[in-house]
Tab-separated table of C-alpha atoms in Angstrom:
chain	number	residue	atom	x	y	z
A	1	UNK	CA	16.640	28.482	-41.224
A	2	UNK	CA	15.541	30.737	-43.719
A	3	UNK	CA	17.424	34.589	-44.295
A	4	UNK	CA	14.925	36.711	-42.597
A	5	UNK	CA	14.780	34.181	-39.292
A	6	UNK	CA	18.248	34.486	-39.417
A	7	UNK	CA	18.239	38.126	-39.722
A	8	UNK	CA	15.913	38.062	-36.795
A	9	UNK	CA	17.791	35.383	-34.551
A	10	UNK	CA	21.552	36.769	-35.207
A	11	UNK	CA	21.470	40.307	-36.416
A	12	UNK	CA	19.608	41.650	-33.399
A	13	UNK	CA	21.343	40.316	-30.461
A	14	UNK	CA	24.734	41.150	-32.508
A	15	UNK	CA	23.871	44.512	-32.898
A	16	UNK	CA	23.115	44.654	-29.210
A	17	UNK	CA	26.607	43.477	-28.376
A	18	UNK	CA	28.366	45.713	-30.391
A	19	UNK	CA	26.599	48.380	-28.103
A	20	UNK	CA	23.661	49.755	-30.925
A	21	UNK	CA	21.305	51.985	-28.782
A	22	UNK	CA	18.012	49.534	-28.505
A	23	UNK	CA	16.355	51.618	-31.061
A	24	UNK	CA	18.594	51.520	-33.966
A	25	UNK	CA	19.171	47.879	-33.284
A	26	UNK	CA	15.232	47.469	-33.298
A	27	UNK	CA	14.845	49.649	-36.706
A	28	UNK	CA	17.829	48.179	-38.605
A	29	UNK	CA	16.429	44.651	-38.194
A	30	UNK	CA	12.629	45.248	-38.787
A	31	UNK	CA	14.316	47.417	-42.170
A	32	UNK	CA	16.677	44.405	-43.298
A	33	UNK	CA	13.634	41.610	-42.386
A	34	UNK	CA	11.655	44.249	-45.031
A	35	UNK	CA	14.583	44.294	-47.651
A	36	UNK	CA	14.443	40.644	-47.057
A	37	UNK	CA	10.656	39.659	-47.489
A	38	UNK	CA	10.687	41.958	-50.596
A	39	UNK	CA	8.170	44.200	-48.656
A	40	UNK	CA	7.805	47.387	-50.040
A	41	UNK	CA	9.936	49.878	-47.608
A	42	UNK	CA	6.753	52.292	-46.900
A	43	UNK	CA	5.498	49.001	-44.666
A	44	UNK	CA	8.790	50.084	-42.285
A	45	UNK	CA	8.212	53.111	-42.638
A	46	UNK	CA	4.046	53.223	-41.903
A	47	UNK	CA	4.567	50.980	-38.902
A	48	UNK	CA	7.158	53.522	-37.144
A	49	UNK	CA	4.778	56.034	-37.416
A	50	UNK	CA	1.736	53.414	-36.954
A	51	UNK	CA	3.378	52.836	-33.612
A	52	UNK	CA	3.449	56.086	-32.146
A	53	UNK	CA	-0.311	56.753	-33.034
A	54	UNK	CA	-1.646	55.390	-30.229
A	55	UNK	CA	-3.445	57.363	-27.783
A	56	UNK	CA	-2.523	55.945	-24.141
A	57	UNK	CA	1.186	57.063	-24.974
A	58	UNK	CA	0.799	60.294	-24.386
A	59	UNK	CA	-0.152	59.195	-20.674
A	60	UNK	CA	3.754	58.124	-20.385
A	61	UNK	CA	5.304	61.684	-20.355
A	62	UNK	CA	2.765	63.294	-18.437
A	63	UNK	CA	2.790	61.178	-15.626
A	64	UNK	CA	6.736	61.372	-15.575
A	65	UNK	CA	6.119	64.816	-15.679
A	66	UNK	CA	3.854	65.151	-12.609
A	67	UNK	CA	6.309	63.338	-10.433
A	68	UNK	CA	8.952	65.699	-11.512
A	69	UNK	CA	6.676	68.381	-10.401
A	70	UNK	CA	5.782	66.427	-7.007
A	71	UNK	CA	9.563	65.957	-6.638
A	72	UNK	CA	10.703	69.651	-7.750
A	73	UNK	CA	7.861	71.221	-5.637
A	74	UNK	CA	8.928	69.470	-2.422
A	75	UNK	CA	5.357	67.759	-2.343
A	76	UNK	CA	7.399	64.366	-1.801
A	77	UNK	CA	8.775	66.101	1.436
A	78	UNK	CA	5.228	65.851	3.559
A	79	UNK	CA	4.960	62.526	2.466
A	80	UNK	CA	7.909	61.104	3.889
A	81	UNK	CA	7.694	63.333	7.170
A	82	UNK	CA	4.293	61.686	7.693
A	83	UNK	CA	5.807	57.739	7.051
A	84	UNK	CA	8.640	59.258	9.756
A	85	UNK	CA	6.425	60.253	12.294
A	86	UNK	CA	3.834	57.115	11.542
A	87	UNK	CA	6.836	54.335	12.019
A	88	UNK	CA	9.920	56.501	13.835
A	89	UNK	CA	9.271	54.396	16.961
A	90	UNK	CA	9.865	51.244	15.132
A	91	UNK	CA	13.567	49.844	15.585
A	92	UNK	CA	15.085	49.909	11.810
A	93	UNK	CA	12.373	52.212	10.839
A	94	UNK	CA	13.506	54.278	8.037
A	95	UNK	CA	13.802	51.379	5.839
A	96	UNK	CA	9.787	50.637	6.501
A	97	UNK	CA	9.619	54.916	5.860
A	98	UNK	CA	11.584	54.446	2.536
A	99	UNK	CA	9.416	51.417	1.218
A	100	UNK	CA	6.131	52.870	2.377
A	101	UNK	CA	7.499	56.467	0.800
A	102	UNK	CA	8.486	54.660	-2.748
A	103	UNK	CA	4.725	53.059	-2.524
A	104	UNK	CA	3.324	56.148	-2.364
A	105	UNK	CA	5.237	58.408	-4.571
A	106	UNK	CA	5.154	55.068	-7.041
A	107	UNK	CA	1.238	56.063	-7.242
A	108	UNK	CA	1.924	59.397	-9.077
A	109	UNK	CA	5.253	59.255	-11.141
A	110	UNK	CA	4.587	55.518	-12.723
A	111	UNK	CA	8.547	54.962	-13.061
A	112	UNK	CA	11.178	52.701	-11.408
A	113	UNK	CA	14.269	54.846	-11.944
A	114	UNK	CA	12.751	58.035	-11.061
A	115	UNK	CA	10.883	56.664	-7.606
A	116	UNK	CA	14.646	55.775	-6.484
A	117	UNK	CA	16.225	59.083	-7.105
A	118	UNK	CA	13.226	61.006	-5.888
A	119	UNK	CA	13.109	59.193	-2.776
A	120	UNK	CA	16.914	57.894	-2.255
A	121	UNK	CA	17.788	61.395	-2.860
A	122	UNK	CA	15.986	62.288	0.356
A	123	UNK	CA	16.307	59.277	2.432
A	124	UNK	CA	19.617	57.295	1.386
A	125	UNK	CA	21.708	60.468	3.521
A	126	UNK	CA	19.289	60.515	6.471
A	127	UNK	CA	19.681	56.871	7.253
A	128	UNK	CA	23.633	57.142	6.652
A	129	UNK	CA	23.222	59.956	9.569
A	130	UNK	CA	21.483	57.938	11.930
A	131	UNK	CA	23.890	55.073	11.512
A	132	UNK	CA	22.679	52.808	8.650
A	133	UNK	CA	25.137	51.133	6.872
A	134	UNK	CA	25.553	52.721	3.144
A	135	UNK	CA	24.675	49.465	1.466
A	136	UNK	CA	21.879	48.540	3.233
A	137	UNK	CA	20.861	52.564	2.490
A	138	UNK	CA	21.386	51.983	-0.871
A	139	UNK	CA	19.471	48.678	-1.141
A	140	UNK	CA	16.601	49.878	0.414
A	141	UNK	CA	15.670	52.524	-2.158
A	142	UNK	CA	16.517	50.807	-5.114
A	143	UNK	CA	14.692	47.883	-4.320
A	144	UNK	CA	11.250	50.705	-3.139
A	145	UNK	CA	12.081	52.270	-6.388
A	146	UNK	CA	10.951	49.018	-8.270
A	147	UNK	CA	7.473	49.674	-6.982
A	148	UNK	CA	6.903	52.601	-9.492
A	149	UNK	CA	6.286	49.605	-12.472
A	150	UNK	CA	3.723	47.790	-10.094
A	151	UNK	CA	1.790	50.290	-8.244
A	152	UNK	CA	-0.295	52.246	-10.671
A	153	UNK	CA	-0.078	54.494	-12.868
A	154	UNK	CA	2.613	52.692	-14.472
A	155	UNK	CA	4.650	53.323	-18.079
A	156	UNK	CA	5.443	49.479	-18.591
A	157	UNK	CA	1.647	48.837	-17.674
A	158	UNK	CA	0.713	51.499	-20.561
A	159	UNK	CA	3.335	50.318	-22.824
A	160	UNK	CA	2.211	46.628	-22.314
A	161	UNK	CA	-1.497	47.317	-22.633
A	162	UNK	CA	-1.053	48.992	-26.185
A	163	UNK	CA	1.154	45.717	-27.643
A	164	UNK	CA	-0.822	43.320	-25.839
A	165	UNK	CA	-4.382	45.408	-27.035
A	166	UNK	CA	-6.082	45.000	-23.427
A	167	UNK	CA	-7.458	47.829	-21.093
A	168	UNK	CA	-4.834	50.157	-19.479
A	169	UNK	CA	-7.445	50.497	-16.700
A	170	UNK	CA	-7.584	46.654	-15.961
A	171	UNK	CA	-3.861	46.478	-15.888
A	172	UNK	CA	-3.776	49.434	-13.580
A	173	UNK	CA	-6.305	47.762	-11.478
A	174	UNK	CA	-5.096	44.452	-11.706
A	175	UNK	CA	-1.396	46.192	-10.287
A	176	UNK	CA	-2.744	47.539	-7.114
A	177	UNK	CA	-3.788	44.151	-5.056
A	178	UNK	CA	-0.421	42.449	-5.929
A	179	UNK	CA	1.491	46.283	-5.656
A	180	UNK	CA	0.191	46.593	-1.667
A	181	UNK	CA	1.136	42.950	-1.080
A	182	UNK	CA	4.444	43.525	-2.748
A	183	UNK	CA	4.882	46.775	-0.953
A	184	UNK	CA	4.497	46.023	2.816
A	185	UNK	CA	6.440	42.427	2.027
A	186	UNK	CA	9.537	44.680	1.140
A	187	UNK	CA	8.545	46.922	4.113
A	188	UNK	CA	9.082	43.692	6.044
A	189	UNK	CA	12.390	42.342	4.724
A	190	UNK	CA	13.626	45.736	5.149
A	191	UNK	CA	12.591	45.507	9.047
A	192	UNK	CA	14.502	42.502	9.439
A	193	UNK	CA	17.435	43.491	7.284
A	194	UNK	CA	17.992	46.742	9.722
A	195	UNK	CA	17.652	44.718	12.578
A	196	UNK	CA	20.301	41.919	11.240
A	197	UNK	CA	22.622	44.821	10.290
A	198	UNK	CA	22.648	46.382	13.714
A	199	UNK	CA	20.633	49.210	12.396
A	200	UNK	CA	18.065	49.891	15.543
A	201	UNK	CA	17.506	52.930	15.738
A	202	UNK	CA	14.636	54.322	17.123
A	203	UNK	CA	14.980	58.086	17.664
A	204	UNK	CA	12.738	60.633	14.979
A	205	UNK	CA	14.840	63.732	14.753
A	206	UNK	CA	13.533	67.469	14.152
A	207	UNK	CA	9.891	69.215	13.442
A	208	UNK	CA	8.765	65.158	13.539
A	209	UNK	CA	9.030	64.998	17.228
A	210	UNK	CA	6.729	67.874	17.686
A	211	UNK	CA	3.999	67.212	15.717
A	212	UNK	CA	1.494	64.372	15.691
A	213	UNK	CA	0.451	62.236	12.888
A	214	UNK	CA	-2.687	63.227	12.730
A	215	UNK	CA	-1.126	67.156	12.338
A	216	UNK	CA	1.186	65.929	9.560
A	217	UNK	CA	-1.565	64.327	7.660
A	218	UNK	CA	-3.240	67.470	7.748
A	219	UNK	CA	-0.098	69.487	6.554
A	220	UNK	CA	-0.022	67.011	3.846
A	221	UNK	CA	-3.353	66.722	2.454
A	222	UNK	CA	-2.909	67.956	-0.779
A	223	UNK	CA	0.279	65.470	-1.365
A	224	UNK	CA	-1.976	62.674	0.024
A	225	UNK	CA	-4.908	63.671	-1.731
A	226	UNK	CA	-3.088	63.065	-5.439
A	227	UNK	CA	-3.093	59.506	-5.690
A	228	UNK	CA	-6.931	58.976	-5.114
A	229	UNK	CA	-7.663	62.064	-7.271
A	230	UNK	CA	-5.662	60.458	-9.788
A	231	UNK	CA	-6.534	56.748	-9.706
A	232	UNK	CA	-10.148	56.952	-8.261
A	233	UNK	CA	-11.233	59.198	-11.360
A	234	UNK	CA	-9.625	56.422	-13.846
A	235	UNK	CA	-11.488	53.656	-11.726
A	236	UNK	CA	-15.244	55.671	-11.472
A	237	UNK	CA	-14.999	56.647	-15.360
A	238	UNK	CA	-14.530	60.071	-14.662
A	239	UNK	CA	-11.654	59.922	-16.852
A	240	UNK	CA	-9.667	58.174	-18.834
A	241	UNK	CA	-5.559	57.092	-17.936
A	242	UNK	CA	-4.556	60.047	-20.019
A	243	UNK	CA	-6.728	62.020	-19.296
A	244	UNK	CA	-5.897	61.372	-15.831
A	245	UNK	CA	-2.105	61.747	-16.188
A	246	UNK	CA	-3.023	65.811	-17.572
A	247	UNK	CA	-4.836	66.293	-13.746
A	248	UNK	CA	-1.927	64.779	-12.275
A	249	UNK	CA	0.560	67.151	-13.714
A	250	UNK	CA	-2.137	69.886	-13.243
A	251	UNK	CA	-2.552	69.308	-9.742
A	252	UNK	CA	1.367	68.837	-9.411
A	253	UNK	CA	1.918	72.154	-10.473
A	254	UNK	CA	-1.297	74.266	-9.108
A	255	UNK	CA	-0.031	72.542	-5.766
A	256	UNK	CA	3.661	73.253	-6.375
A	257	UNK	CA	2.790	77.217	-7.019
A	258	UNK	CA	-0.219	78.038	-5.054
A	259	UNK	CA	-0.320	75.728	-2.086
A	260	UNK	CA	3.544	75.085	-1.185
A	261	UNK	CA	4.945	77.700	-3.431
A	262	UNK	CA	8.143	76.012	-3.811
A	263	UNK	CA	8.588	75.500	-7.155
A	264	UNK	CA	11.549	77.236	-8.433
A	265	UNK	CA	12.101	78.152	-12.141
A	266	UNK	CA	15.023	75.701	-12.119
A	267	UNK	CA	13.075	73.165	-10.530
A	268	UNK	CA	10.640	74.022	-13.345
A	269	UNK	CA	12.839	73.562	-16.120
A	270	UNK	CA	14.491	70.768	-14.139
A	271	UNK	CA	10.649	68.611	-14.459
A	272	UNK	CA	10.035	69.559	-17.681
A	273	UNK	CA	13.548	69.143	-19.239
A	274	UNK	CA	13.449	65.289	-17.604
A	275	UNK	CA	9.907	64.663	-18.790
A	276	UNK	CA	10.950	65.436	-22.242
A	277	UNK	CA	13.947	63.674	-22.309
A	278	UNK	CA	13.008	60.491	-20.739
A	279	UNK	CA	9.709	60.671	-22.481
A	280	UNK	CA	10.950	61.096	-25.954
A	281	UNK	CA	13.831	58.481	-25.167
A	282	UNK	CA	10.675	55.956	-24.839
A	283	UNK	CA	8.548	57.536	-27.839
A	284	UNK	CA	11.394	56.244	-30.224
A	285	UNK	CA	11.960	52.793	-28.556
A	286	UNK	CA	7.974	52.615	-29.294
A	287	UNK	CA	8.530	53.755	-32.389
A	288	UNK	CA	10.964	51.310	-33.802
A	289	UNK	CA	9.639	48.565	-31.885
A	290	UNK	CA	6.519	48.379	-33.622
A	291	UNK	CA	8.383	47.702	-37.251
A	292	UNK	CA	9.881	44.876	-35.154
A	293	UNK	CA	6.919	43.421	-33.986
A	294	UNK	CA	5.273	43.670	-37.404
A	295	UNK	CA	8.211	41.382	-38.956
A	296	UNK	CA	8.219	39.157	-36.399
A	297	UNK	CA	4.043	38.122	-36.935
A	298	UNK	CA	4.967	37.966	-40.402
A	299	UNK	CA	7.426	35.237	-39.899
A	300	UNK	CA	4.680	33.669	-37.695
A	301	UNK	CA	7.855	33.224	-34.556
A	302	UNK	CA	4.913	33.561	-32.206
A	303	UNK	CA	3.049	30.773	-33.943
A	304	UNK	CA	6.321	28.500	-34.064
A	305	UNK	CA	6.826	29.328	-30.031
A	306	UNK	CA	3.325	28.592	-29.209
A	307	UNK	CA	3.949	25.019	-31.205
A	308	UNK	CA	7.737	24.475	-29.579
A	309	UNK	CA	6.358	25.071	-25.983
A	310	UNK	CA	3.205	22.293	-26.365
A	311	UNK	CA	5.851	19.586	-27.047
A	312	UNK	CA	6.936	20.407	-23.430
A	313	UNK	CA	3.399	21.173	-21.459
A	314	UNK	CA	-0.039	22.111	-22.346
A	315	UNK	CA	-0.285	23.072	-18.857
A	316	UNK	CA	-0.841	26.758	-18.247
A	317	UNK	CA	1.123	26.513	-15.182
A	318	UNK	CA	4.150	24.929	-16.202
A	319	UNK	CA	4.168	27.500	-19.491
A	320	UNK	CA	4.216	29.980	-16.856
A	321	UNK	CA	7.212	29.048	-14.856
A	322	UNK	CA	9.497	28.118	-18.073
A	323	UNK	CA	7.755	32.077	-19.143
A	324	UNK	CA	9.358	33.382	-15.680
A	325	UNK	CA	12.935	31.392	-16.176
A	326	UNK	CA	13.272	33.462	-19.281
A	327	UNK	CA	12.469	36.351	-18.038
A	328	UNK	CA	14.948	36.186	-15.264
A	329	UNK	CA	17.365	35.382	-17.102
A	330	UNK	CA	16.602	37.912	-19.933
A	331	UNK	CA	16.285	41.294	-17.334
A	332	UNK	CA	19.621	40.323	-16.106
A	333	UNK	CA	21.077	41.898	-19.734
A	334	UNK	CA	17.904	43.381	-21.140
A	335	UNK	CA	16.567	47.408	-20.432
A	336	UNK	CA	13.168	46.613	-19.014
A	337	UNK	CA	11.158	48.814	-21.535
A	338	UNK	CA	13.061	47.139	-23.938
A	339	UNK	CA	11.914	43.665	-22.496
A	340	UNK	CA	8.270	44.503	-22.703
A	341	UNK	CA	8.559	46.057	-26.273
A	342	UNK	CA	10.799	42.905	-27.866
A	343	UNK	CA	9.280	39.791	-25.945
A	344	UNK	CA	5.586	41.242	-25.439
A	345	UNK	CA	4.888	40.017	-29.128
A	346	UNK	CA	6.011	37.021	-28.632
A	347	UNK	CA	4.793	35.992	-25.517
A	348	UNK	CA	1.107	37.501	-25.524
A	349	UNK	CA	0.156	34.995	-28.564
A	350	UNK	CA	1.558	31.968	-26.766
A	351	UNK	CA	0.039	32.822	-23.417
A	352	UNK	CA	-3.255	33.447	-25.021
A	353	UNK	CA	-2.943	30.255	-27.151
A	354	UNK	CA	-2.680	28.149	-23.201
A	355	UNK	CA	-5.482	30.010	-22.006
A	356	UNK	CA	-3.708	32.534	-19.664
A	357	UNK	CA	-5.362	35.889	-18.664
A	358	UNK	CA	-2.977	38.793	-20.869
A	359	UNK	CA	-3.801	41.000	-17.894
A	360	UNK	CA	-2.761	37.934	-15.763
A	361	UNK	CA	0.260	37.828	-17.619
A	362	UNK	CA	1.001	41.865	-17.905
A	363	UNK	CA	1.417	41.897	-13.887
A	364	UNK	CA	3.605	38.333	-14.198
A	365	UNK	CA	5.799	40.553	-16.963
A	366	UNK	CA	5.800	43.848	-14.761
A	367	UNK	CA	7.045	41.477	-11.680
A	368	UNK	CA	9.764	39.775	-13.271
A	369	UNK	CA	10.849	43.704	-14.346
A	370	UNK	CA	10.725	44.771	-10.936
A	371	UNK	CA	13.587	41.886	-10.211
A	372	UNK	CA	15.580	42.923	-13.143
A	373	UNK	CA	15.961	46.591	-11.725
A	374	UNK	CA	17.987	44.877	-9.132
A	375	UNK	CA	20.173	42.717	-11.004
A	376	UNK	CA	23.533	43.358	-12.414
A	377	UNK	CA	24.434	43.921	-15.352
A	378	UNK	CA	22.352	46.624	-16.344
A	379	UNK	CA	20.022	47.138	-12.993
A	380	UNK	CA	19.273	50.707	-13.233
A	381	UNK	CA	18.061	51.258	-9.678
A	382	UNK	CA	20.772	49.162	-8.719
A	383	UNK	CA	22.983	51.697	-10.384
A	384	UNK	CA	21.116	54.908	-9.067
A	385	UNK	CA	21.115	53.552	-5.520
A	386	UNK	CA	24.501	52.998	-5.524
A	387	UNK	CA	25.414	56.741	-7.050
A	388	UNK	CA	23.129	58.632	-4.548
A	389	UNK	CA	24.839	55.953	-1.296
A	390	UNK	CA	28.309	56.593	-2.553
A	391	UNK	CA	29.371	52.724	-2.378
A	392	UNK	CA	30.253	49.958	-4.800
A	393	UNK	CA	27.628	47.990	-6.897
A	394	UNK	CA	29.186	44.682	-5.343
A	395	UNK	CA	28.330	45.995	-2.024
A	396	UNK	CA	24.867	47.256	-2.960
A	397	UNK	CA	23.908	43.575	-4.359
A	398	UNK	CA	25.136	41.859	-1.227
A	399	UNK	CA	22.731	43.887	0.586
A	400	UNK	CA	19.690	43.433	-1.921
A	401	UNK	CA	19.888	39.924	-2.224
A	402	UNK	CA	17.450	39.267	0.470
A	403	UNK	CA	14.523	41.432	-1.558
A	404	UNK	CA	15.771	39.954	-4.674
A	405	UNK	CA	14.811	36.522	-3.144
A	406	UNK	CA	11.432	37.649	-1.656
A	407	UNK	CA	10.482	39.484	-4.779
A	408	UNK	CA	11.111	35.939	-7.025
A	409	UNK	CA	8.906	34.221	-3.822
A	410	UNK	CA	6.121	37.139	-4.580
A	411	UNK	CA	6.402	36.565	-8.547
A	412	UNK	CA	5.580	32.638	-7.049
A	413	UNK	CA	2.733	33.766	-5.648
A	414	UNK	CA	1.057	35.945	-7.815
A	415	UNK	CA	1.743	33.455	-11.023
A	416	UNK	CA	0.218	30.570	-8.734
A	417	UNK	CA	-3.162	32.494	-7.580
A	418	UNK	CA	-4.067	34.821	-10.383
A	419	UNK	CA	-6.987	35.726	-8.212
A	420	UNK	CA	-4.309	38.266	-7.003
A	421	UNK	CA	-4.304	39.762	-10.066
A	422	UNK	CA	-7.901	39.832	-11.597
A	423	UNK	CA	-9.985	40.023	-8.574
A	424	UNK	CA	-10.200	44.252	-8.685
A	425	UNK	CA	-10.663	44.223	-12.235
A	426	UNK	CA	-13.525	41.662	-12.155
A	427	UNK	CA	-14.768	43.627	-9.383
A	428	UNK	CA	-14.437	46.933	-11.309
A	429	UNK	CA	-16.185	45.671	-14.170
């Protein structure tokens, strides 16, 4: 093993462990693997800057941004009063109301974390109140927060598009069949879940009662009127996904002022200070990734990868599943951004090289990051979930282990028939 695959193989994941923010740890390696190769130390220094020069980023903060606004503005409010008033009836229904409410708001804000404690925020307390065990609360939203990476727009989606160099509008098409399938199979285990926990019930408290659904939808037109705004003027050509993330926050905030008027100045500052922080926090990852992925094609590991796998398969199907084993394993200690940004170079060569759809394999990827939200160690909806509830993370997991399993039966699915995936994009086209 020579120095710089060394470097690559040991220094990393040490630097990791010792607790390195994911940034550093990328940027130190990709500058040592340049000491190493004898590569003149503007290449590190070019590819940072190489990596944040990409137009479709600038999608990522704006889109955080707008469901900040949504969230600030009360806009996410109507949205769940009208997923009350559709499903109250139904025994266990503010689970279903949670899901359906994630699915939704997933369509504006694009991220995981965010979709949890916009939502949870508002529904973890109301179904403690009407008798829902905390847990079960708790599992509930984290696992409906996981739909803001599938359902489009989505930052992993736009992050994956730019490493892997395919459309951002096929991967947000390609996310919306296996998104709705994803979505109402979650709205499902939650169902049962409630009913297995003894959580029945039925009664829909308040202004809910009084009005019809038909009056709620009407209340809540402009909320409901974002996501095909948004999404059906990236699918027509109207505009382009950043393009499309500016009308979001736009409409966001002419909706937040003029319509509701419920935007506060803190809840102003509140959006934009979040945006900016969680925004930037991804602009550096980005940033130092891209050194990393440089040195890694120049030691050709994608190339040696592509040749270890075809001693086990040449089957695209079988390349697949050991892909997904790794990637179970790996969200279970990885960030997920970080995920995309370290093993999309690697594994976009060796799918390509067995004849696998990239935009196939983006929505494989984005699955197998919905699961790692979930999953202790470092499940970040896991974590938010059980902040928001009040109860332990041991509890929490219990309770989320039945979406956990559906969602690895789903990621089945979708890597079996990737007609699932490709059939709106093909259609698009």
């Amino acid at each position: 093993m020579s120095d710089v695959t060394l470097a690559l193989a040991v220094l990393f994941p040490v630097l990791l462990l010792l607790g390195v923010p994911i940034y550093a740890a990328l940027g130190i390696t990709g500058l040592v693997v340049t000491w190493l190769t004898n590569v003149p130390l503007v290449f590190a220094t070019q590819s940072i800057l190489n990596g944040l020069d990409n137009f479709p980023l600038l999608a990522i903060p704006a889109f955080i941004l707008a469901g900040n606004l949504m969230e600030s503005g009360g806009i996410t409010n109507d949205i769940i009063r009208i997923f009350r008033r559709s499903f109250g009836h139904v025994p266990g229904s503010l689970g279903i109301v949670t899901i359906l409410s994630c699915m939704f708001f997933a369509a504006i804000s694009g991220s995981g974390p965010g979709t949890v404690a916009a939502i949870g925020a508002i529904m973890i307390p109301a179904m403690i109140r009407q008798g829902y065990p905390a847990p079960y609360s708790a599992a509930v939203s984290a696992t409906g927060g996981t739909l803001g990476v599938l359902i489009p727009p989505s930052n992993p989606m736009i992050i994956y598009a730019i490493i892997a160099n395919v459309s951002v509008t096929d991967l947000f098409a390609a996310g919306m069949l296996p998104g709705l399938i994803v979505g109402l199979t979650l709205a499902a285990v939650a169902y049962f879940a409630a009913r297995r926990s003894g959580a029945v019930v039925t009664q829909v408290q308040g202004e809910q009662e009084q009005d019809s659904v038909a009056s709620l939808m009407w209340q809540g037109k402009w909320a409901l009127a974002m996501p095909p705004i948004v999404l059906g003027g990236i699918y027509t050509g109207l505009f382009t996904p950043v393009e499309a993330s500016v009308v979001a926050v736009a409409y966001a905030l002419v909706i937040s002022l003029v319509v509701y008027r419920t935007m506060t100045w803190e809840g102003f500052n509140r959006a934009f200070e979040g945006a900016v922080l969680m925004g930037g926090a991804l602009m550096i990852v980005v940033a130092c990734s891209t050194l990393f992925a440089r040195t890694i094609t120049l030691e050709r590991i994608p190339q040696e990868l592509v040749e270890l796998f075809s001693l086990v398969s040449s089957e695209p199907l079988v390349i697949l599943l050991l892909i997904n084993i790794l990637l179970l394993i790996i969200g279970t200690f990885m960030e997920t951004i970080s995920a995309i940004i370290i093993l999309a170079p690697i594994l976009v060569p060796l799918v390509r090289n067995f004849g696998i759809d990239p935009v196939h394999f983006g929505i494989i990827l984005i699955i197998n990051i919905e699961i790692a939200f979930l999953t202790p160690p470092l499940g970040v909806n896991l974590f938010v979930g059980s902040q928001i509830a009040g109860v332990s993370i041991e509890k929490v997991f219990r309770a989320i282990l039945p979406f956990i399993v559906a969602l690895i039966g789903l990621l089945a699915l979708i890597t079996l028939v990737p007609g699932l995936s490709l059939l709106i994009p093909s259609l698009l086209r």
